[in-house]
């Protein structure tokens, strides 16, 4: 896609300097020198999602250099403007994006004038792009930045309490079993859940159980590697253990805990919404049980605080179970 954008830029604009797709190997980015063209013209290229006109740039960036560069760029902001600093950092550095935003914001406030920091609805955004040993700074209008987090609850407040309990998947094809495990493991790690327990309710073939567990581990590892590379916060790998279903149910019978099971024989989610929301808030641990190609045995329902049918009249695939159930709880 990046090479397509480069071709479109070179075709559409005559005075085009150096055009670099995927600088330093980072996908989704194109750096281009275009003389005298407004960003609106560039955004007419359908493959282009966003354009940041770089006003000032610096090599070998550090916090001091970047913050002073931001101050220089911010001198163009009108008096009385409300501003925010938004930084995207790619590569390995001794500073984080949040540190850039805090340091640059403080530096800009030293300017003579009546600028005001406004993180939610700024008039202008001082945009910082850092790619390895290069940094560029530009100014965008506030409405051009789609805020991903402002005014939204942190999903991790719930997912960090969720202990996933997954009934083992049984099948004939070892590779197919492992693929199901990979999908489930990736989902468990993506939501940064508290733990995964694989349960079985009857004797299970050791070789196929091992294939399922290998898949779970592979899925968790693959997502964990991405999270460590992309997120700037400290990440933890979701732990996994194996338990016999009925013994596990006896073990978790605690007053502070909430037990939720998903099954087509359960209550429609809308009918339990209000009580479930309150229970989720007060629970110390949320045990979320999902079946596989075999459902949770009905005798277990007596131990559940809620038995939920997430998709009435529809049976979704086992590898979708974790994603479907966690998202359902997040959207109550």
Tab-separated table of C-alpha atoms in Angstrom:
chain	number	residue	atom	x	y	z
A	1	UNK	CA	0.000	0.000	0.000
A	2	UNK	CA	2.841	2.402	0.837
A	3	UNK	CA	4.412	1.921	-2.600
A	4	UNK	CA	1.049	2.620	-4.227
A	5	UNK	CA	0.823	5.925	-2.341
A	6	UNK	CA	4.354	6.821	-3.458
A	7	UNK	CA	3.409	6.139	-7.082
A	8	UNK	CA	0.244	8.236	-6.797
A	9	UNK	CA	2.204	11.154	-5.314
A	10	UNK	CA	4.800	11.041	-8.083
A	11	UNK	CA	2.094	10.781	-10.760
A	12	UNK	CA	-0.151	13.543	-9.393
A	13	UNK	CA	2.380	16.165	-8.327
A	14	UNK	CA	5.070	17.530	-10.605
A	15	UNK	CA	7.518	19.039	-8.123
A	16	UNK	CA	8.047	16.002	-5.971
A	17	UNK	CA	11.323	15.446	-4.165
A	18	UNK	CA	12.352	12.342	-2.302
A	19	UNK	CA	9.499	9.901	-1.587
A	20	UNK	CA	10.184	7.170	0.987
A	21	UNK	CA	7.741	4.304	1.661
A	22	UNK	CA	7.918	2.539	5.028
A	23	UNK	CA	10.856	4.522	6.450
A	24	UNK	CA	13.054	2.266	8.605
A	25	UNK	CA	10.588	-0.520	7.834
A	26	UNK	CA	7.631	1.048	9.669
A	27	UNK	CA	4.428	0.179	7.849
A	28	UNK	CA	1.681	2.668	7.092
A	29	UNK	CA	3.997	5.661	6.640
A	30	UNK	CA	5.248	7.587	3.620
A	31	UNK	CA	7.640	10.544	3.861
A	32	UNK	CA	7.524	12.841	0.851
A	33	UNK	CA	8.879	16.224	-0.206
A	34	UNK	CA	6.113	18.036	-2.095
A	35	UNK	CA	6.519	21.693	-3.007
A	36	UNK	CA	3.599	24.074	-2.705
A	37	UNK	CA	0.836	21.503	-2.372
A	38	UNK	CA	-1.869	21.724	0.249
A	39	UNK	CA	-2.607	18.679	2.331
A	40	UNK	CA	-6.210	18.653	1.047
A	41	UNK	CA	-4.882	17.847	-2.426
A	42	UNK	CA	-2.758	15.019	-1.075
A	43	UNK	CA	-5.691	13.602	0.901
A	44	UNK	CA	-7.609	13.214	-2.348
A	45	UNK	CA	-5.470	10.115	-2.890
A	46	UNK	CA	-7.855	7.455	-1.498
A	47	UNK	CA	-5.090	5.361	0.054
A	48	UNK	CA	-3.977	8.327	2.202
A	49	UNK	CA	-5.606	8.427	5.635
A	50	UNK	CA	-3.835	11.410	7.168
A	51	UNK	CA	-1.338	14.107	6.196
A	52	UNK	CA	1.005	15.883	8.604
A	53	UNK	CA	2.782	18.861	6.996
A	54	UNK	CA	6.179	18.991	8.701
A	55	UNK	CA	7.263	22.555	9.531
A	56	UNK	CA	10.495	21.799	11.395
A	57	UNK	CA	12.651	18.700	11.686
A	58	UNK	CA	15.682	17.514	13.613
A	59	UNK	CA	18.067	14.562	13.558
A	60	UNK	CA	19.297	12.605	16.581
A	61	UNK	CA	16.205	13.675	18.534
A	62	UNK	CA	15.989	13.845	22.306
A	63	UNK	CA	13.435	15.386	24.647
A	64	UNK	CA	15.207	18.727	24.779
A	65	UNK	CA	15.545	19.079	21.002
A	66	UNK	CA	11.965	18.017	20.329
A	67	UNK	CA	10.417	20.277	22.975
A	68	UNK	CA	12.318	23.334	21.711
A	69	UNK	CA	11.275	22.474	18.154
A	70	UNK	CA	7.649	22.319	19.290
A	71	UNK	CA	7.990	25.701	20.966
A	72	UNK	CA	9.367	27.192	17.752
A	73	UNK	CA	6.495	25.774	15.705
A	74	UNK	CA	3.907	26.885	18.282
A	75	UNK	CA	4.973	30.513	17.841
A	76	UNK	CA	2.658	30.494	14.811
A	77	UNK	CA	-0.423	29.711	16.922
A	78	UNK	CA	-2.895	32.610	17.337
A	79	UNK	CA	-3.171	34.218	20.778
A	80	UNK	CA	-5.934	32.671	22.849
A	81	UNK	CA	-5.631	29.308	21.112
A	82	UNK	CA	-6.267	26.090	22.957
A	83	UNK	CA	-3.667	23.506	22.038
A	84	UNK	CA	-2.515	19.954	22.683
A	85	UNK	CA	0.653	18.080	21.814
A	86	UNK	CA	0.239	14.681	20.173
A	87	UNK	CA	3.318	12.511	19.632
A	88	UNK	CA	3.815	9.272	17.717
A	89	UNK	CA	7.144	7.594	18.315
A	90	UNK	CA	8.510	4.704	16.286
A	91	UNK	CA	11.761	3.010	17.118
A	92	UNK	CA	13.870	2.638	20.242
A	93	UNK	CA	14.470	5.752	22.330
A	94	UNK	CA	15.226	6.753	25.896
A	95	UNK	CA	11.942	8.661	26.091
A	96	UNK	CA	8.262	7.870	25.565
A	97	UNK	CA	5.536	9.611	23.575
A	98	UNK	CA	3.926	10.724	26.830
A	99	UNK	CA	7.188	12.322	27.951
A	100	UNK	CA	7.413	14.197	24.642
A	101	UNK	CA	3.875	15.516	25.072
A	102	UNK	CA	4.455	16.635	28.666
A	103	UNK	CA	7.849	18.251	28.035
A	104	UNK	CA	6.772	19.972	24.805
A	105	UNK	CA	3.562	21.236	26.391
A	106	UNK	CA	5.522	22.804	29.244
A	107	UNK	CA	7.961	24.395	26.808
A	108	UNK	CA	5.167	25.875	24.671
A	109	UNK	CA	3.547	27.417	27.743
A	110	UNK	CA	6.702	29.515	28.215
A	111	UNK	CA	5.743	31.529	25.133
A	112	UNK	CA	4.489	35.057	25.723
A	113	UNK	CA	0.770	35.102	24.972
A	114	UNK	CA	-2.443	33.516	26.104
A	115	UNK	CA	-2.165	29.935	24.899
A	116	UNK	CA	-4.107	27.365	26.872
A	117	UNK	CA	-3.645	23.603	27.142
A	118	UNK	CA	-6.804	21.706	26.123
A	119	UNK	CA	-6.449	17.946	25.724
A	120	UNK	CA	-10.045	17.054	24.880
A	121	UNK	CA	-11.057	19.624	22.247
A	122	UNK	CA	-8.039	21.689	21.201
A	123	UNK	CA	-8.177	24.334	18.496
A	124	UNK	CA	-4.768	23.200	17.268
A	125	UNK	CA	-2.557	20.168	17.750
A	126	UNK	CA	1.222	20.372	17.701
A	127	UNK	CA	1.907	17.054	16.016
A	128	UNK	CA	5.219	15.285	16.633
A	129	UNK	CA	6.400	12.392	14.479
A	130	UNK	CA	9.502	10.503	15.619
A	131	UNK	CA	10.956	7.790	13.383
A	132	UNK	CA	14.172	6.297	14.708
A	133	UNK	CA	16.771	9.125	14.600
A	134	UNK	CA	14.525	11.701	12.910
A	135	UNK	CA	11.769	13.891	14.315
A	136	UNK	CA	9.391	16.263	12.569
A	137	UNK	CA	6.862	18.726	13.983
A	138	UNK	CA	3.797	20.249	12.341
A	139	UNK	CA	0.487	21.865	13.257
A	140	UNK	CA	-2.943	20.361	12.646
A	141	UNK	CA	-6.374	21.745	13.380
A	142	UNK	CA	-7.906	20.122	16.444
A	143	UNK	CA	-10.664	18.393	14.522
A	144	UNK	CA	-8.141	16.485	12.424
A	145	UNK	CA	-6.964	14.378	15.350
A	146	UNK	CA	-9.320	11.523	16.122
A	147	UNK	CA	-8.934	11.059	19.855
A	148	UNK	CA	-8.818	7.356	20.672
A	149	UNK	CA	-9.160	7.570	24.448
A	150	UNK	CA	-10.733	10.871	25.506
A	151	UNK	CA	-14.000	10.344	27.349
A	152	UNK	CA	-13.757	6.555	27.134
A	153	UNK	CA	-13.476	4.110	30.003
A	154	UNK	CA	-10.323	2.014	30.092
A	155	UNK	CA	-11.295	-1.502	28.985
A	156	UNK	CA	-8.459	-2.932	31.068
A	157	UNK	CA	-10.301	-2.032	34.270
A	158	UNK	CA	-12.581	-4.959	33.429
A	159	UNK	CA	-10.389	-7.266	31.352
A	160	UNK	CA	-7.685	-7.323	34.043
A	161	UNK	CA	-10.272	-8.984	36.315
A	162	UNK	CA	-11.371	-11.592	33.784
A	163	UNK	CA	-10.125	-15.130	34.392
A	164	UNK	CA	-11.010	-17.043	31.231
A	165	UNK	CA	-12.121	-20.640	31.657
A	166	UNK	CA	-12.091	-22.439	28.316
A	167	UNK	CA	-13.449	-25.957	27.793
A	168	UNK	CA	-10.904	-27.983	25.843
A	169	UNK	CA	-11.552	-28.299	22.120
A	170	UNK	CA	-11.912	-31.887	20.900
A	171	UNK	CA	-11.376	-32.879	17.297
A	172	UNK	CA	-9.773	-35.443	15.027
A	173	UNK	CA	-7.270	-33.232	13.227
A	174	UNK	CA	-4.327	-32.267	15.424
A	175	UNK	CA	-3.447	-29.290	13.245
A	176	UNK	CA	-7.028	-28.045	13.328
A	177	UNK	CA	-7.078	-28.306	17.118
A	178	UNK	CA	-3.852	-26.314	17.319
A	179	UNK	CA	-5.225	-23.583	15.031
A	180	UNK	CA	-8.249	-23.165	17.307
A	181	UNK	CA	-5.863	-22.839	20.243
A	182	UNK	CA	-3.825	-20.166	18.468
A	183	UNK	CA	-6.929	-18.019	17.895
A	184	UNK	CA	-8.079	-18.368	21.493
A	185	UNK	CA	-4.623	-17.602	22.886
A	186	UNK	CA	-4.270	-14.529	20.715
A	187	UNK	CA	-7.649	-13.230	21.925
A	188	UNK	CA	-6.819	-13.859	25.586
A	189	UNK	CA	-3.574	-11.892	25.297
A	190	UNK	CA	-5.097	-9.127	23.158
A	191	UNK	CA	-7.572	-8.294	25.935
A	192	UNK	CA	-4.816	-8.506	28.588
A	193	UNK	CA	-6.917	-10.864	30.691
A	194	UNK	CA	-5.953	-12.026	34.161
A	195	UNK	CA	-5.473	-15.714	33.373
A	196	UNK	CA	-6.600	-18.609	31.174
A	197	UNK	CA	-7.576	-21.981	32.599
A	198	UNK	CA	-8.183	-24.847	30.188
A	199	UNK	CA	-10.696	-27.285	31.679
A	200	UNK	CA	-11.856	-30.780	30.727
A	201	UNK	CA	-14.901	-32.660	32.033
A	202	UNK	CA	-13.934	-36.165	30.874
A	203	UNK	CA	-10.739	-38.061	29.929
A	204	UNK	CA	-8.929	-36.277	27.103
A	205	UNK	CA	-6.435	-37.612	24.578
A	206	UNK	CA	-3.024	-36.408	25.767
A	207	UNK	CA	-1.626	-35.769	22.288
A	208	UNK	CA	-4.597	-33.642	21.241
A	209	UNK	CA	-4.650	-31.799	24.549
A	210	UNK	CA	-0.983	-30.981	23.998
A	211	UNK	CA	-1.772	-29.684	20.500
A	212	UNK	CA	-4.476	-27.426	21.938
A	213	UNK	CA	-2.147	-26.106	24.651
A	214	UNK	CA	0.641	-25.555	22.122
A	215	UNK	CA	-1.776	-23.472	20.070
A	216	UNK	CA	-2.853	-21.447	23.108
A	217	UNK	CA	0.787	-20.708	23.951
A	218	UNK	CA	1.641	-19.805	20.364
A	219	UNK	CA	-1.311	-17.411	20.132
A	220	UNK	CA	-0.446	-15.722	23.420
A	221	UNK	CA	3.215	-15.387	22.458
A	222	UNK	CA	2.480	-13.928	19.024
A	223	UNK	CA	0.213	-11.227	20.430
A	224	UNK	CA	2.515	-10.566	23.403
A	225	UNK	CA	5.455	-9.867	21.084
A	226	UNK	CA	3.394	-7.300	19.184
A	227	UNK	CA	2.199	-5.645	22.398
A	228	UNK	CA	5.738	-5.305	23.747
A	229	UNK	CA	6.817	-3.666	20.505
A	230	UNK	CA	3.839	-1.335	20.079
A	231	UNK	CA	2.698	-0.407	23.598
A	232	UNK	CA	4.764	1.933	25.711
A	233	UNK	CA	3.425	0.570	28.984
A	234	UNK	CA	4.741	-2.519	30.738
A	235	UNK	CA	3.127	-5.694	29.406
A	236	UNK	CA	2.583	-9.098	31.031
A	237	UNK	CA	2.103	-12.448	29.364
A	238	UNK	CA	-1.240	-14.053	30.248
A	239	UNK	CA	-0.600	-17.194	32.352
A	240	UNK	CA	-2.223	-20.527	31.460
A	241	UNK	CA	-3.014	-23.610	33.522
A	242	UNK	CA	-5.086	-26.789	33.159
A	243	UNK	CA	-7.755	-28.053	35.557
A	244	UNK	CA	-10.509	-30.635	35.807
A	245	UNK	CA	-13.771	-28.713	35.380
A	246	UNK	CA	-15.664	-29.842	38.469
A	247	UNK	CA	-12.702	-29.495	40.812
A	248	UNK	CA	-12.109	-26.012	39.431
A	249	UNK	CA	-15.710	-25.022	40.163
A	250	UNK	CA	-15.313	-26.172	43.767
A	251	UNK	CA	-12.090	-24.186	44.081
A	252	UNK	CA	-13.508	-20.830	42.960
A	253	UNK	CA	-16.587	-20.690	45.156
A	254	UNK	CA	-15.813	-17.292	46.719
A	255	UNK	CA	-18.106	-14.429	47.727
A	256	UNK	CA	-15.931	-11.772	46.075
A	257	UNK	CA	-15.914	-13.583	42.728
A	258	UNK	CA	-18.380	-13.545	39.844
A	259	UNK	CA	-19.004	-16.664	37.740
A	260	UNK	CA	-20.388	-16.173	34.223
A	261	UNK	CA	-21.063	-19.002	31.781
A	262	UNK	CA	-21.999	-18.609	28.120
A	263	UNK	CA	-24.457	-21.066	26.615
A	264	UNK	CA	-27.416	-21.035	24.184
A	265	UNK	CA	-29.614	-22.208	27.074
A	266	UNK	CA	-28.842	-19.078	29.073
A	267	UNK	CA	-30.555	-15.732	29.567
A	268	UNK	CA	-30.528	-13.144	26.803
A	269	UNK	CA	-27.895	-10.533	27.634
A	270	UNK	CA	-30.300	-7.575	27.501
A	271	UNK	CA	-32.441	-9.101	30.261
A	272	UNK	CA	-29.467	-9.307	32.643
A	273	UNK	CA	-27.765	-6.053	31.677
A	274	UNK	CA	-28.388	-3.910	34.772
A	275	UNK	CA	-27.660	-6.562	37.392
A	276	UNK	CA	-24.660	-7.820	35.450
A	277	UNK	CA	-23.106	-4.340	35.201
A	278	UNK	CA	-23.281	-3.901	38.967
A	279	UNK	CA	-21.912	-7.392	39.589
A	280	UNK	CA	-18.970	-6.759	37.260
A	281	UNK	CA	-18.081	-3.544	39.078
A	282	UNK	CA	-18.022	-5.145	42.521
A	283	UNK	CA	-16.359	-8.459	41.617
A	284	UNK	CA	-12.720	-9.022	42.506
A	285	UNK	CA	-12.348	-11.730	39.845
A	286	UNK	CA	-14.703	-12.487	36.953
A	287	UNK	CA	-14.605	-16.141	35.922
A	288	UNK	CA	-15.819	-16.261	32.335
A	289	UNK	CA	-16.611	-19.800	31.125
A	290	UNK	CA	-16.828	-20.659	27.428
A	291	UNK	CA	-17.661	-23.988	25.832
A	292	UNK	CA	-16.059	-25.329	22.678
A	293	UNK	CA	-17.505	-27.779	20.178
A	294	UNK	CA	-19.187	-29.136	23.285
A	295	UNK	CA	-21.056	-26.848	25.649
A	296	UNK	CA	-20.509	-26.376	29.369
A	297	UNK	CA	-22.356	-29.263	31.128
A	298	UNK	CA	-25.727	-28.041	32.398
A	299	UNK	CA	-25.054	-29.293	35.918
A	300	UNK	CA	-22.426	-26.555	36.225
A	301	UNK	CA	-25.008	-23.821	35.765
A	302	UNK	CA	-26.005	-24.057	39.436
A	303	UNK	CA	-22.579	-22.679	40.317
A	304	UNK	CA	-22.913	-19.683	37.978
A	305	UNK	CA	-24.095	-16.215	38.927
A	306	UNK	CA	-25.108	-15.601	35.305
A	307	UNK	CA	-25.648	-17.950	32.358
A	308	UNK	CA	-25.779	-15.864	29.181
A	309	UNK	CA	-26.864	-16.495	25.609
A	310	UNK	CA	-24.801	-13.919	23.711
A	311	UNK	CA	-26.239	-14.606	20.239
A	312	UNK	CA	-29.730	-16.160	20.336
A	313	UNK	CA	-30.411	-18.629	17.496
A	314	UNK	CA	-26.790	-18.370	16.324
A	315	UNK	CA	-23.905	-20.722	17.063
A	316	UNK	CA	-20.525	-19.027	16.702
A	317	UNK	CA	-17.258	-20.871	16.208
A	318	UNK	CA	-15.113	-21.917	19.166
A	319	UNK	CA	-12.245	-19.676	18.079
A	320	UNK	CA	-14.584	-16.666	18.382
A	321	UNK	CA	-15.740	-17.510	21.915
A	322	UNK	CA	-13.289	-15.407	23.927
A	323	UNK	CA	-13.578	-12.371	21.672
A	324	UNK	CA	-17.388	-12.537	21.574
A	325	UNK	CA	-17.821	-12.960	25.326
A	326	UNK	CA	-15.300	-10.322	26.421
A	327	UNK	CA	-16.601	-7.697	23.980
A	328	UNK	CA	-20.162	-8.413	25.132
A	329	UNK	CA	-19.175	-7.618	28.721
A	330	UNK	CA	-17.222	-4.518	27.712
A	331	UNK	CA	-20.240	-3.097	25.909
A	332	UNK	CA	-22.797	-3.429	28.683
